[in-house]
Amino acid sequence: MVERYNAKEAEPRWQAEWAARELFRTSNDDPRPRYYVLEMFPYPSGRIHMGHVRNYTMGDVVARYKRARGFNVLHPMGWDAFGMPAENAAIQNNVHPKTWTYANIDAMRAQLKVMGLSLDWSREVATCDPSYYRHQQRMFLDFLDAGLVTRKTAKVNWDPIDGTVLANEQVIDGRGWRSGAAVEQRELTQWFFKITDYAADLDARLDTLERWPDKVRLMQRNWIGRSEGLLIGFALDPSTSPSGEDRLDIYTTRPDTLFGARFLAVAPDHPLAKAASERDPALAGFISECRRLGTAQEAIDRADKLGFDTGIRATHPFDPAWRLPVYVANFVLLEYGTGAIFGCPAHDQRDLDFVNRYGLGATPVVCPADQDPDTFVVTDTAYDGDGRMINSRFLDGMSIGEAKEEVASRLEAEVRDGRPVASRKVNFRLRDWGISRQRYWGCPIPMIHCKRCGIVPVPREGLPVVLPDDVSFDQPGNPLDRHPIWRDVSCPSCGGPGRRETDTMDTFVDSSWYFARFTDPHLAEVPTDRAVADSWLGVDQYIGGIEHAILHLLYSRFFMRAMRRVGWVGRDEPFDGLFTQGMVVHETYRDASGAWVQPADVRLEGMSGGRRAFHVKTSEPIEIGPIEKMSKSKKNTVDPDDIIASYGADTARWFMLSDSPPERDVIWTEEGVQGAWRFVQRIWRLVGDAAELPSGAGGDPVAPLRRTAHKTVAAVQDDIEGLRFNRAVARIHELANAIAAELQGGGDPAAIREAVRLTVQLIAPMMPHLAEECWRALGASGEGGTQLVAEAPWPEVDVTLLVEDVITLPVQVNGRKRADITVPRDADALAIEAAVLSLEAVRRAMEGRPPRKVIVVPHRIVNVVA
RNA sequence: GCGGGCGUGGCGGAACCGGUAGACGCGCUGGAUUUAGGUUCCAGUGACGCAAGUCGUGGGGGUUCGAGUCCCUCCGCCCGCACCA
């Protein structure tokens, strides 16, 4: 009897062996074809969680598989190490952010090593290290020179609790993504990366990212928000405008509805609104009302459509006698288009809500096919569907598309005061990326403010601008502002007194290029070696959470383009293949007082419908709640360390791959883990039994088990390539079942030994420690026992075994299965037809009727139609 | 509101192009072995039926020799965006 597989003893031993052999160290000089697999690097929060385990296991399977397939694989790991939690820890626990961060990195690195991941640790980087961020500062200056950096005053999302600016992406339902505080709007001067320069390209190139999930491409497309429209210059009556202004540019995507216009409206911050408010105190009051309302994003979301008539009058571009009022309206955004619109209430819900409040009326100009143009009216619900133009003079009868084209070409051709009245314009929702953060624990922005010279870059030889260590967090705000020694420097240009920029960069900058740095992470003078970077990029397979579908991935795509512009890389797209994995979820538990209880403290009894839960210590009944993402706040977490300590890393890895498709959420259950653990032991038993078989015995080249084993290798190969790990797992189970049956039934010993050996190779990417142990037990490690399974090439599939000589076809009568028939693989349709019709079961089902038709789908199915 | 996705046993899920629905795992039932128990092995496990068989992939309709898969329609759930003109 074979002993149990002892993961606790074996796993560290094999990890040490891999490390000693430097198996996962990647050379940039290796001539083999390259494969770059990368998982999104973690924030060093303190401990790894099950989401990390799932993410890194998937990446590791790919890395180990591709290595076996003969690729020179790059599989690095690092730390997204700047950010607010470190400062929060500093404030709460009086520990320096640097100390806290590096302690966490050490703890998490140790945890990852225990998982047995095939990472090249020699390439590890931490973004908070000056050896990393000096290059980021260098690239900031490069981008500045290339015109990709601007400084502008902008309305920003201000988080009053964290005391910092947030990107639009960091505002969720009007609240700060970390603090949960209601976000306010503030005007601040900020540094921006001009991502909008690439808006069109970032949009267009989404089509070429074929190995990205459609969902992510769509989310990016919506975020970039490309729209085609018309910029129309409405003539203003100068006698009504504040300073004789005679033109107002508006942006519209619906120029076809121009004859349904009822009003124009500008944003409260629009220059025309400001000018008009100076002569009209009531209007000024309305505008400040809008601002007050506008401080909290939440209020904006709920606000009614409010407006104020400026008294300014505009003229319709197609009718000099048609005058339109100009309003200031709270729902018009200054940042989008021109900050001014024309309102067509019949075909835009916001405009309709607006006119219904102010009694301006609505004329429908698009009539749906099922409505009579003479009676079609719009009252409460705007019509934005398809139809024919009505009430629109020369546009009547046209389709929407034709009308858009007609309006555009007429107004383009018409010149007023030496300018065309209108021009076609592609607009984007995407805004420039504000990267300034009023925070200490981030990459310093390498600029110096000088009273005489303005804002001056730190000379490149003066980099890095290193964060000072001696800071305190006893007051709110940015400690860098209160650090005179660091802050006050002489101007690099005139030598006079200067002041460092004390804002630091958004941490999304740090993670926008780490994948490029990994290609040659220890270069001291430059961020990348262009040739080396180009030899690895784009990342062949990037794996991470869907939560980064927009921000991180879009910023990285921008950053690659910017890096290319200044010469650090030679391509635009960072990630050729992207996979977004699902979350790890778990039941939630609460006690009678409503307090969350962690799974480790819960004892479960009963099954499916009648399950009940009790507290392990108090035996108090526990309420079983919904299955949710593992989170500290709901205490429904399972600690990877605990699982690895009880079952071993391989069991945890196997379970992570087995139950659910990788893109879907996986429910962590104790039963599931135990199932995985049992399978580990089962493999170990099969290997032990197979090793005891007499060697040299048997050898049937077409033994059924040989066929099964080789088919499984082919299928698993396919599944891993397609990241269908759950199916690969199921197939390995089937092979194990087949082997067990052959062992039981005294099957061909040579075939069994081969099948077991193949099984070990199939599990090697997933359960690498167990596989090594089995490999050695099977004596597969070659002369002198020197070769590890991690070094072995992927098994060659014997393709002749994949094709059977005889096949079994299901036989249907009228689409209902009645029998099976076994025929030679190359049997012709007529022969099969005759054989099928003579089957007893078929005759019975035909009830004496003659067959009308017999459909023979080669190698698939036979259907007799009665 | 706009955009997208998904509904298959008690549960997680398989089913590539329309071709044997329910692979594989979990759970459960019965039996065997061993044990203090976990373990291991064998058999069973969509529903109804003694059986032959009938029904069955959210509901209804359609296309087809044949539909979980394609089309129409309704219902339910989930995700993303949200005053973007």
mmCIF file with all atom_site columns, C-alpha atoms in Angstrom, chain A residues 502-616:
data_model
loop_
_atom_site.group_PDB
_atom_site.id
_atom_site.type_symbol
_atom_site.label_atom_id
_atom_site.label_alt_id
_atom_site.label_comp_id
_atom_site.label_asym_id
_atom_site.label_entity_id
_atom_site.label_seq_id
_atom_site.pdbx_PDB_ins_code
_atom_site.Cartn_x
_atom_site.Cartn_y
_atom_site.Cartn_z
_atom_site.occupancy
_atom_site.B_iso_or_equiv
_atom_site.pdbx_formal_charge
_atom_site.auth_seq_id
_atom_site.auth_comp_id
_atom_site.auth_asym_id
_atom_site.auth_atom_id
_atom_site.pdbx_PDB_model_num
ATOM 1   C CA . THR A 1 502 ? 4.350   68.831 -4.482  1.00 0.00 ? 502 THR A CA 1
ATOM 2   C CA . ASP A 1 503 ? 1.639   66.938 -6.306  1.00 0.00 ? 503 ASP A CA 1
ATOM 3   C CA . THR A 1 504 ? 2.455   63.332 -7.072  1.00 0.00 ? 504 THR A CA 1
ATOM 4   C CA . MET A 1 505 ? 1.271   61.197 -9.968  1.00 0.00 ? 505 MET A CA 1
ATOM 5   C CA . ASP A 1 506 ? -1.889  59.140 -10.048 1.00 0.00 ? 506 ASP A CA 1
ATOM 6   C CA . THR A 1 507 ? -0.899  55.543 -9.302  1.00 0.00 ? 507 THR A CA 1
ATOM 7   C CA . PHE A 1 508 ? -2.454  54.498 -12.577 1.00 0.00 ? 508 PHE A CA 1
ATOM 8   C CA . VAL A 1 509 ? 0.624   56.034 -14.193 1.00 0.00 ? 509 VAL A CA 1
ATOM 9   C CA . ASP A 1 510 ? 2.803   53.538 -12.324 1.00 0.00 ? 510 ASP A CA 1
ATOM 10  C CA . SER A 1 511 ? 0.847   50.584 -13.682 1.00 0.00 ? 511 SER A CA 1
ATOM 11  C CA . SER A 1 512 ? 0.691   51.930 -17.231 1.00 0.00 ? 512 SER A CA 1
ATOM 12  C CA . TRP A 1 513 ? 4.140   50.751 -18.221 1.00 0.00 ? 513 TRP A CA 1
ATOM 13  C CA . TYR A 1 514 ? 5.355   48.101 -15.756 1.00 0.00 ? 514 TYR A CA 1
ATOM 14  C CA . PHE A 1 515 ? 4.823   45.413 -18.397 1.00 0.00 ? 515 PHE A CA 1
ATOM 15  C CA . ALA A 1 516 ? 7.415   47.195 -20.549 1.00 0.00 ? 516 ALA A CA 1
ATOM 16  C CA . ARG A 1 517 ? 9.839   47.585 -17.653 1.00 0.00 ? 517 ARG A CA 1
ATOM 17  C CA . PHE A 1 518 ? 9.719   43.833 -16.972 1.00 0.00 ? 518 PHE A CA 1
ATOM 18  C CA . THR A 1 519 ? 11.401  43.177 -20.300 1.00 0.00 ? 519 THR A CA 1
ATOM 19  C CA . ASP A 1 520 ? 14.663  44.581 -18.919 1.00 0.00 ? 520 ASP A CA 1
ATOM 20  C CA . PRO A 1 521 ? 13.936  45.703 -15.370 1.00 0.00 ? 521 PRO A CA 1
ATOM 21  C CA . HIS A 1 522 ? 17.368  46.641 -14.097 1.00 0.00 ? 522 HIS A CA 1
ATOM 22  C CA . LEU A 1 523 ? 18.454  49.151 -16.701 1.00 0.00 ? 523 LEU A CA 1
ATOM 23  C CA . ALA A 1 524 ? 19.758  52.083 -14.694 1.00 0.00 ? 524 ALA A CA 1
ATOM 24  C CA . GLU A 1 525 ? 19.815  54.878 -17.227 1.00 0.00 ? 525 GLU A CA 1
ATOM 25  C CA . VAL A 1 526 ? 16.740  54.299 -19.375 1.00 0.00 ? 526 VAL A CA 1
ATOM 26  C CA . PRO A 1 527 ? 13.217  52.907 -18.900 1.00 0.00 ? 527 PRO A CA 1
ATOM 27  C CA . THR A 1 528 ? 13.584  50.298 -21.629 1.00 0.00 ? 528 THR A CA 1
ATOM 28  C CA . ASP A 1 529 ? 15.995  48.857 -24.123 1.00 0.00 ? 529 ASP A CA 1
ATOM 29  C CA . ARG A 1 530 ? 13.982  49.448 -27.251 1.00 0.00 ? 530 ARG A CA 1
ATOM 30  C CA . ALA A 1 531 ? 15.110  46.260 -29.029 1.00 0.00 ? 531 ALA A CA 1
ATOM 31  C CA . VAL A 1 532 ? 14.513  44.069 -25.980 1.00 0.00 ? 532 VAL A CA 1
ATOM 32  C CA . ALA A 1 533 ? 11.133  45.633 -25.289 1.00 0.00 ? 533 ALA A CA 1
ATOM 33  C CA . ASP A 1 534 ? 10.073  45.099 -28.876 1.00 0.00 ? 534 ASP A CA 1
ATOM 34  C CA . SER A 1 535 ? 11.187  41.487 -28.751 1.00 0.00 ? 535 SER A CA 1
ATOM 35  C CA . TRP A 1 536 ? 8.744   40.779 -25.905 1.00 0.00 ? 536 TRP A CA 1
ATOM 36  C CA . LEU A 1 537 ? 5.839   43.158 -26.422 1.00 0.00 ? 537 LEU A CA 1
ATOM 37  C CA . GLY A 1 538 ? 2.880   43.005 -26.703 1.00 0.00 ? 538 GLY A CA 1
ATOM 38  C CA . VAL A 1 539 ? 2.100   40.759 -23.839 1.00 0.00 ? 539 VAL A CA 1
ATOM 39  C CA . ASP A 1 540 ? 0.840   37.511 -25.372 1.00 0.00 ? 540 ASP A CA 1
ATOM 40  C CA . GLN A 1 541 ? -1.521  36.749 -22.538 1.00 0.00 ? 541 GLN A CA 1
ATOM 41  C CA . TYR A 1 542 ? -2.546  39.289 -19.913 1.00 0.00 ? 542 TYR A CA 1
ATOM 42  C CA . ILE A 1 543 ? -4.822  38.068 -17.133 1.00 0.00 ? 543 ILE A CA 1
ATOM 43  C CA . GLY A 1 544 ? -6.640  40.076 -14.515 1.00 0.00 ? 544 GLY A CA 1
ATOM 44  C CA . GLY A 1 545 ? -9.909  41.319 -13.158 1.00 0.00 ? 545 GLY A CA 1
ATOM 45  C CA . ILE A 1 546 ? -12.737 42.866 -15.136 1.00 0.00 ? 546 ILE A CA 1
ATOM 46  C CA . GLU A 1 547 ? -12.610 45.852 -12.765 1.00 0.00 ? 547 GLU A CA 1
ATOM 47  C CA . HIS A 1 548 ? -9.689  47.129 -14.811 1.00 0.00 ? 548 HIS A CA 1
ATOM 48  C CA . ALA A 1 549 ? -11.591 46.906 -18.099 1.00 0.00 ? 549 ALA A CA 1
ATOM 49  C CA . ILE A 1 550 ? -11.536 50.662 -18.605 1.00 0.00 ? 550 ILE A CA 1
ATOM 50  C CA . LEU A 1 551 ? -9.055  52.644 -16.566 1.00 0.00 ? 551 LEU A CA 1
ATOM 51  C CA . HIS A 1 552 ? -5.889  50.574 -16.332 1.00 0.00 ? 552 HIS A CA 1
ATOM 52  C CA . LEU A 1 553 ? -6.172  49.071 -19.778 1.00 0.00 ? 553 LEU A CA 1
ATOM 53  C CA . LEU A 1 554 ? -7.023  52.335 -21.510 1.00 0.00 ? 554 LEU A CA 1
ATOM 54  C CA . TYR A 1 555 ? -4.243  54.231 -19.748 1.00 0.00 ? 555 TYR A CA 1
ATOM 55  C CA . SER A 1 556 ? -1.767  51.490 -20.646 1.00 0.00 ? 556 SER A CA 1
ATOM 56  C CA . ARG A 1 557 ? -2.827  51.673 -24.276 1.00 0.00 ? 557 ARG A CA 1
ATOM 57  C CA . PHE A 1 558 ? -2.285  55.423 -24.199 1.00 0.00 ? 558 PHE A CA 1
ATOM 58  C CA . PHE A 1 559 ? 1.060   55.082 -22.449 1.00 0.00 ? 559 PHE A CA 1
ATOM 59  C CA . MET A 1 560 ? 2.398   52.664 -25.052 1.00 0.00 ? 560 MET A CA 1
ATOM 60  C CA . ARG A 1 561 ? 1.525   55.159 -27.769 1.00 0.00 ? 561 ARG A CA 1
ATOM 61  C CA . ALA A 1 562 ? 3.205   57.947 -25.848 1.00 0.00 ? 562 ALA A CA 1
ATOM 62  C CA . MET A 1 563 ? 6.272   55.793 -25.178 1.00 0.00 ? 563 MET A CA 1
ATOM 63  C CA . ARG A 1 564 ? 6.413   54.985 -28.841 1.00 0.00 ? 564 ARG A CA 1
ATOM 64  C CA . ARG A 1 565 ? 6.229   58.653 -29.744 1.00 0.00 ? 565 ARG A CA 1
ATOM 65  C CA . VAL A 1 566 ? 9.286   59.384 -27.605 1.00 0.00 ? 566 VAL A CA 1
ATOM 66  C CA . GLY A 1 567 ? 11.119  56.236 -28.683 1.00 0.00 ? 567 GLY A CA 1
ATOM 67  C CA . TRP A 1 568 ? 10.990  53.774 -25.790 1.00 0.00 ? 568 TRP A CA 1
ATOM 68  C CA . VAL A 1 569 ? 8.946   51.128 -27.582 1.00 0.00 ? 569 VAL A CA 1
ATOM 69  C CA . GLY A 1 570 ? 8.153   50.371 -31.195 1.00 0.00 ? 570 GLY A CA 1
ATOM 70  C CA . ARG A 1 571 ? 4.465   49.512 -31.082 1.00 0.00 ? 571 ARG A CA 1
ATOM 71  C CA . ASP A 1 572 ? 1.135   50.905 -29.977 1.00 0.00 ? 572 ASP A CA 1
ATOM 72  C CA . GLU A 1 573 ? -0.749  48.097 -28.288 1.00 0.00 ? 573 GLU A CA 1
ATOM 73  C CA . PRO A 1 574 ? 0.557   46.666 -25.014 1.00 0.00 ? 574 PRO A CA 1
ATOM 74  C CA . PHE A 1 575 ? -1.594  43.538 -24.692 1.00 0.00 ? 575 PHE A CA 1
ATOM 75  C CA . ASP A 1 576 ? -2.276  41.213 -27.620 1.00 0.00 ? 576 ASP A CA 1
ATOM 76  C CA . GLY A 1 577 ? -4.301  38.750 -25.589 1.00 0.00 ? 577 GLY A CA 1
ATOM 77  C CA . LEU A 1 578 ? -6.433  39.707 -22.628 1.00 0.00 ? 578 LEU A CA 1
ATOM 78  C CA . PHE A 1 579 ? -8.401  37.520 -20.305 1.00 0.00 ? 579 PHE A CA 1
ATOM 79  C CA . THR A 1 580 ? -10.606 38.801 -17.512 1.00 0.00 ? 580 THR A CA 1
ATOM 80  C CA . GLN A 1 581 ? -11.175 36.216 -14.844 1.00 0.00 ? 581 GLN A CA 1
ATOM 81  C CA . GLY A 1 582 ? -14.169 35.997 -12.545 1.00 0.00 ? 582 GLY A CA 1
ATOM 82  C CA . MET A 1 583 ? -14.172 36.629 -8.831  1.00 0.00 ? 583 MET A CA 1
ATOM 83  C CA . VAL A 1 584 ? -13.953 34.205 -5.959  1.00 0.00 ? 584 VAL A CA 1
ATOM 84  C CA . VAL A 1 585 ? -17.216 34.306 -4.038  1.00 0.00 ? 585 VAL A CA 1
ATOM 85  C CA . HIS A 1 586 ? -18.424 32.716 -0.839  1.00 0.00 ? 586 HIS A CA 1
ATOM 86  C CA . GLU A 1 587 ? -21.532 32.466 1.280   1.00 0.00 ? 587 GLU A CA 1
ATOM 87  C CA . THR A 1 588 ? -21.980 35.111 3.944   1.00 0.00 ? 588 THR A CA 1
ATOM 88  C CA . TYR A 1 589 ? -22.876 34.433 7.561   1.00 0.00 ? 589 TYR A CA 1
ATOM 89  C CA . ARG A 1 590 ? -24.364 36.607 10.286  1.00 0.00 ? 590 ARG A CA 1
ATOM 90  C CA . ASP A 1 591 ? -25.173 35.956 13.888  1.00 0.00 ? 591 ASP A CA 1
ATOM 91  C CA . ALA A 1 592 ? -28.357 36.965 15.724  1.00 0.00 ? 592 ALA A CA 1
ATOM 92  C CA . SER A 1 593 ? -27.044 40.466 16.342  1.00 0.00 ? 593 SER A CA 1
ATOM 93  C CA . GLY A 1 594 ? -26.455 40.916 12.596  1.00 0.00 ? 594 GLY A CA 1
ATOM 94  C CA . ALA A 1 595 ? -22.665 40.837 12.909  1.00 0.00 ? 595 ALA A CA 1
ATOM 95  C CA . TRP A 1 596 ? -20.753 39.102 10.116  1.00 0.00 ? 596 TRP A CA 1
ATOM 96  C CA . VAL A 1 597 ? -19.171 35.785 11.017  1.00 0.00 ? 597 VAL A CA 1
ATOM 97  C CA . GLN A 1 598 ? -16.210 34.336 9.163   1.00 0.00 ? 598 GLN A CA 1
ATOM 98  C CA . PRO A 1 599 ? -16.526 30.918 7.520   1.00 0.00 ? 599 PRO A CA 1
ATOM 99  C CA . ALA A 1 600 ? -13.861 29.430 9.779   1.00 0.00 ? 600 ALA A CA 1
ATOM 100 C CA . ASP A 1 601 ? -16.189 30.053 12.758  1.00 0.00 ? 601 ASP A CA 1
ATOM 101 C CA . VAL A 1 602 ? -19.233 28.441 11.154  1.00 0.00 ? 602 VAL A CA 1
ATOM 102 C CA . ARG A 1 603 ? -20.295 24.804 11.387  1.00 0.00 ? 603 ARG A CA 1
ATOM 103 C CA . LEU A 1 604 ? -22.739 23.666 8.698   1.00 0.00 ? 604 LEU A CA 1
ATOM 104 C CA . GLU A 1 605 ? -25.290 20.902 9.013   1.00 0.00 ? 605 GLU A CA 1
ATOM 105 C CA . GLY A 1 606 ? -27.856 19.359 6.685   1.00 0.00 ? 606 GLY A CA 1
ATOM 106 C CA . MET A 1 607 ? -28.030 19.640 2.953   1.00 0.00 ? 607 MET A CA 1
ATOM 107 C CA . SER A 1 608 ? -29.375 21.737 0.089   1.00 0.00 ? 608 SER A CA 1
ATOM 108 C CA . GLY A 1 609 ? -32.793 23.025 1.230   1.00 0.00 ? 609 GLY A CA 1
ATOM 109 C CA . GLY A 1 610 ? -32.456 22.283 4.915   1.00 0.00 ? 610 GLY A CA 1
ATOM 110 C CA . ARG A 1 611 ? -28.962 23.581 5.581   1.00 0.00 ? 611 ARG A CA 1
ATOM 111 C CA . ARG A 1 612 ? -28.390 25.151 8.956   1.00 0.00 ? 612 ARG A CA 1
ATOM 112 C CA . ALA A 1 613 ? -25.407 26.892 10.429  1.00 0.00 ? 613 ALA A CA 1
ATOM 113 C CA . PHE A 1 614 ? -24.048 27.265 13.955  1.00 0.00 ? 614 PHE A CA 1
ATOM 114 C CA . HIS A 1 615 ? -21.197 29.134 15.536  1.00 0.00 ? 615 HIS A CA 1
ATOM 115 C CA . VAL A 1 616 ? -18.384 26.712 16.270  1.00 0.00 ? 616 VAL A CA 1
#
